[in-house]
Amino acid sequence: MKAGNASYTSIKDLPATLPVFPLPGALLLPRTQLPLNIFEPRYLAMVDAALAGQRLIGMVQPSITEVQDGSKPALSRVGCAGRITSFQESGDGRYLISLQGIARFRIAEELPAMTPFRQVACDFLPYLSDLETGRGEDDVDREGLLRAFRAYLDAHDMEADWDSVERAETEVLVNALCMMSPYGPAEKQAMLEAADLKTRAETLVAITEIDLARSAGHEGGPTLQ
């Protein structure tokens, strides 16, 4: 796959370690773009270090199941590496950056670091298929996904650009809907850790069905049938 000026085609193109940005509710998926407003000094230092090196950052959520250790919350075991494809200095001490998702990784261990930001040893082997554009698209129930999306919009009096939706490639559509979904950290982590694109789409549909059923109170509200 291509990200900015770099190509990632095999595990040799991926780093053994990554600086990580723990951010609850933030979901980065392969071939998606995530804009970030960076202002904390430790993460400004992280961006400086990434720009001086391979331009790669690991997005990871704090764990919702493990006990926190002082000022360093435990990290979820799976994150996604992203390449900084654009950045802008705001003039007031912030960075405005855009990350393009490359591939998911499993955290092998957190490294003792002298830097103000956290670093991990990462294992990309379970997720090398992320480097293959469009993998698993034919297995996705696209119509079922769009039904769920339409039902959610109708239930919340929202609209979408359906021409753009219909033209979108299935992988782009699934990942974009997951990233834009209003669900919490646990749901976002479940979508991130889904084994493949089909499972990710099914996870999003299931979460949306539960949300709609809860909102309707099972009393004649919108359904996905």
Short mmCIF file of C-alpha atoms in Angstrom, two decimals:
data_model
loop_
_atom_site.label_atom_id
_atom_site.label_comp_id
_atom_site.label_asym_id
_atom_site.label_seq_id
_atom_site.Cartn_x
_atom_site.Cartn_y
_atom_site.Cartn_z
CA MET A 1 0.00 0.00 0.00
CA LYS A 2 0.99 3.62 -0.52
CA ALA A 3 0.91 6.29 2.17
CA GLY A 4 2.22 9.70 1.24
CA ASN A 5 5.62 9.18 -0.38
CA ALA A 6 6.18 5.76 1.21
CA SER A 7 5.17 2.25 0.18
CA TYR A 8 4.44 -0.58 2.61
CA THR A 9 4.31 -4.00 0.99
CA SER A 10 5.82 -6.41 3.54
CA ILE A 11 6.83 -6.70 7.16
CA LYS A 12 10.29 -5.43 6.20
CA ASP A 13 8.72 -2.02 5.60
CA LEU A 14 7.27 -1.86 9.11
CA PRO A 15 9.13 -0.81 12.26
CA ALA A 16 9.92 -3.02 15.24
CA THR A 17 9.07 -0.21 17.66
CA LEU A 18 6.67 2.72 17.62
CA PRO A 19 5.93 5.80 19.67
CA VAL A 20 2.30 5.57 20.74
CA PHE A 21 -0.43 8.13 21.21
CA PRO A 22 -2.99 6.77 23.72
CA LEU A 23 -6.33 8.41 22.94
CA PRO A 24 -9.71 7.09 24.15
CA GLY A 25 -12.35 6.73 21.45
CA ALA A 26 -9.95 7.43 18.58
CA LEU A 27 -10.04 4.83 15.82
CA LEU A 28 -7.50 4.60 13.01
CA LEU A 29 -7.89 1.90 10.38
CA PRO A 30 -5.77 0.99 7.34
CA ARG A 31 -6.07 3.43 4.42
CA THR A 32 -8.12 5.93 6.42
CA GLN A 33 -7.17 9.47 7.41
CA LEU A 34 -7.29 10.69 11.01
CA PRO A 35 -6.83 14.43 11.69
CA LEU A 36 -5.27 15.26 15.05
CA ASN A 37 -4.73 18.48 16.98
CA ILE A 38 -1.53 17.99 19.00
CA PHE A 39 -0.87 20.38 21.88
CA GLU A 40 0.51 18.49 24.90
CA PRO A 41 4.29 18.94 25.18
CA ARG A 42 5.00 15.18 25.29
CA TYR A 43 3.04 14.58 22.10
CA LEU A 44 4.57 17.60 20.39
CA ALA A 45 7.90 15.90 21.14
CA MET A 46 6.50 12.67 19.71
CA VAL A 47 5.53 14.37 16.45
CA ASP A 48 8.96 16.03 16.22
CA ALA A 49 10.62 12.63 16.66
CA ALA A 50 8.34 10.99 14.09
CA LEU A 51 8.96 13.73 11.54
CA ALA A 52 12.70 13.31 12.03
CA GLY A 53 12.40 9.56 11.43
CA GLN A 54 9.95 7.32 9.62
CA ARG A 55 6.92 9.57 10.23
CA LEU A 56 5.10 6.69 11.93
CA ILE A 57 2.99 6.85 15.09
CA GLY A 58 0.95 4.11 16.78
CA MET A 59 -2.60 5.05 17.69
CA VAL A 60 -3.81 3.00 20.65
CA GLN A 61 -6.60 3.34 23.19
CA PRO A 62 -6.04 3.13 26.93
CA SER A 63 -7.27 -0.24 28.14
CA ILE A 64 -10.77 -0.35 29.58
CA THR A 65 -10.15 -3.64 31.39
CA GLU A 66 -6.72 -3.34 32.98
CA VAL A 67 -5.97 -1.41 36.16
CA GLN A 68 -4.30 1.94 35.70
CA ASP A 69 -0.80 2.43 37.06
CA GLY A 70 -0.46 5.95 38.40
CA SER A 71 -0.23 8.46 35.55
CA LYS A 72 0.32 5.74 32.92
CA PRO A 73 -2.90 3.93 32.03
CA ALA A 74 -2.56 0.43 30.69
CA LEU A 75 -2.72 0.22 26.91
CA SER A 76 -5.06 -1.85 24.79
CA ARG A 77 -3.19 -4.73 23.19
CA VAL A 78 -3.98 -3.78 19.59
CA GLY A 79 -3.39 -0.45 17.88
CA CYS A 80 -2.87 0.85 14.35
CA ALA A 81 0.25 2.41 12.87
CA GLY A 82 -0.24 5.61 10.92
CA ARG A 83 2.06 7.72 8.78
CA ILE A 84 2.06 11.49 9.10
CA THR A 85 1.09 12.53 5.58
CA SER A 86 0.57 16.20 6.32
CA PHE A 87 1.32 18.59 9.15
CA GLN A 88 0.94 22.25 9.90
CA GLU A 89 2.33 24.39 12.69
CA SER A 90 -0.47 26.51 14.09
CA GLY A 91 1.66 29.40 15.31
CA ASP A 92 0.39 29.00 18.87
CA GLY A 93 2.39 25.91 19.78
CA ARG A 94 0.24 23.20 18.23
CA TYR A 95 0.64 20.73 15.39
CA LEU A 96 -2.27 19.94 13.09
CA ILE A 97 -1.45 16.59 11.54
CA SER A 98 -3.11 13.95 9.41
CA LEU A 99 -2.34 10.27 9.91
CA GLN A 100 -2.94 7.67 7.23
CA GLY A 101 -3.54 4.21 8.61
CA ILE A 102 -1.01 1.59 7.52
CA ALA A 103 -1.55 -1.63 9.47
CA ARG A 104 -2.69 -2.83 12.85
CA PHE A 105 -0.23 -4.23 15.37
CA ARG A 106 -0.22 -6.12 18.63
CA ILE A 107 1.80 -4.62 21.47
CA ALA A 108 4.49 -7.12 22.46
CA GLU A 109 5.69 -4.99 25.35
CA GLU A 110 6.02 -1.41 26.45
CA LEU A 111 9.63 -0.26 26.31
CA PRO A 112 11.48 1.68 29.00
CA ALA A 113 11.89 5.04 27.30
CA MET A 114 13.87 8.17 28.11
CA THR A 115 11.46 10.18 25.97
CA PRO A 116 8.42 11.99 27.41
CA PHE A 117 6.17 9.86 25.18
CA ARG A 118 5.59 6.13 25.46
CA GLN A 119 7.09 3.56 23.10
CA VAL A 120 6.24 -0.05 22.39
CA ALA A 121 7.64 -3.10 20.66
CA CYS A 122 5.05 -4.04 18.06
CA ASP A 123 4.12 -7.24 16.27
CA PHE A 124 2.60 -6.73 12.83
CA LEU A 125 2.56 -10.42 11.87
CA PRO A 126 -1.11 -11.07 12.79
CA TYR A 127 -2.22 -8.15 10.60
CA LEU A 128 -0.03 -8.26 7.48
CA SER A 129 -3.19 -8.64 5.37
CA ASP A 130 -3.89 -4.98 6.20
CA LEU A 131 -1.26 -4.10 3.58
CA GLU A 132 -3.43 -5.61 0.81
CA THR A 133 -5.82 -3.01 -0.56
CA GLY A 134 -9.40 -4.24 -0.86
CA ARG A 135 -8.81 -7.60 0.81
CA GLY A 136 -12.10 -9.21 1.82
CA GLU A 137 -14.38 -6.70 0.07
CA ASP A 138 -16.34 -9.42 -1.74
CA ASP A 139 -17.26 -11.07 1.57
CA VAL A 140 -18.92 -7.97 3.03
CA ASP A 141 -22.71 -7.73 3.10
CA ARG A 142 -22.67 -4.23 1.66
CA GLU A 143 -26.45 -4.00 1.36
CA GLY A 144 -26.90 -4.99 4.99
CA LEU A 145 -24.35 -2.40 6.03
CA LEU A 146 -26.13 0.32 4.06
CA ARG A 147 -29.49 -0.69 5.54
CA ALA A 148 -28.06 -0.26 9.02
CA PHE A 149 -26.53 3.07 8.07
CA ARG A 150 -29.78 4.34 6.56
CA ALA A 151 -31.78 3.22 9.61
CA TYR A 152 -29.37 5.01 11.92
CA LEU A 153 -29.63 8.23 9.88
CA ASP A 154 -33.43 8.02 9.77
CA ALA A 155 -33.63 7.44 13.52
CA HIS A 156 -31.53 10.52 14.19
CA ASP A 157 -32.98 12.79 11.46
CA MET A 158 -29.67 12.91 9.63
CA GLU A 159 -28.81 12.87 5.93
CA ALA A 160 -25.91 11.56 3.85
CA ASP A 161 -24.49 12.16 0.40
CA TRP A 162 -25.80 8.90 -1.02
CA ASP A 163 -24.15 9.40 -4.40
CA SER A 164 -20.75 9.43 -2.69
CA VAL A 165 -21.72 6.50 -0.48
CA GLU A 166 -22.75 4.38 -3.47
CA ARG A 167 -19.52 5.20 -5.33
CA ALA A 168 -17.24 4.40 -2.38
CA GLU A 169 -15.24 1.20 -2.51
CA THR A 170 -16.45 -1.31 0.06
CA GLU A 171 -13.27 -1.24 2.14
CA VAL A 172 -13.34 2.56 2.24
CA LEU A 173 -17.02 2.55 3.16
CA VAL A 174 -16.70 0.03 5.99
CA ASN A 175 -13.68 1.69 7.55
CA ALA A 176 -15.04 5.22 7.16
CA LEU A 177 -18.36 4.29 8.80
CA CYS A 178 -16.52 2.61 11.67
CA MET A 179 -14.34 5.66 12.25
CA MET A 180 -17.27 8.09 12.05
CA SER A 181 -19.54 6.00 14.27
CA PRO A 182 -20.50 7.69 17.56
CA TYR A 183 -19.83 4.65 19.73
CA GLY A 184 -17.57 4.38 22.76
CA PRO A 185 -14.03 3.06 23.31
CA ALA A 186 -15.08 -0.57 23.82
CA GLU A 187 -17.05 -0.63 20.57
CA LYS A 188 -14.25 1.14 18.69
CA GLN A 189 -11.74 -1.39 20.00
CA ALA A 190 -13.96 -4.27 18.90
CA MET A 191 -14.08 -2.83 15.38
CA LEU A 192 -10.32 -2.35 15.37
CA GLU A 193 -9.64 -5.92 16.48
CA ALA A 194 -12.10 -7.52 14.05
CA ALA A 195 -10.34 -10.34 12.23
CA ASP A 196 -11.19 -9.10 8.74
CA LEU A 197 -13.27 -6.58 6.81
CA LYS A 198 -16.38 -8.79 6.83
CA THR A 199 -16.21 -9.19 10.61
CA ARG A 200 -15.63 -5.46 11.06
CA ALA A 201 -18.72 -4.64 9.02
CA GLU A 202 -20.77 -7.23 10.94
CA THR A 203 -19.55 -5.78 14.23
CA LEU A 204 -20.61 -2.28 13.21
CA VAL A 205 -24.03 -3.51 12.08
CA ALA A 206 -24.57 -5.44 15.31
CA ILE A 207 -23.61 -2.44 17.46
CA THR A 208 -25.90 -0.20 15.41
CA GLU A 209 -28.81 -2.65 15.75
CA ILE A 210 -28.37 -2.69 19.53
CA ASP A 211 -28.21 1.11 19.62
CA LEU A 212 -31.36 1.48 17.54
CA ALA A 213 -33.26 -1.11 19.58
CA ARG A 214 -32.25 0.64 22.79
CA SER A 215 -33.24 4.06 21.42
CA ALA A 216 -36.60 2.79 20.22
CA GLY A 217 -37.30 1.01 23.49
CA HIS A 218 -38.60 -1.93 21.47
CA GLU A 219 -41.88 -0.02 21.01
CA GLY A 220 -42.39 0.42 17.34
CA GLY A 221 -39.27 2.44 16.67
CA PRO A 222 -37.02 2.05 13.64
CA THR A 223 -35.73 -1.44 12.86
CA LEU A 224 -33.21 -2.84 10.44
CA GLN A 225 -35.49 -5.53 9.01
#
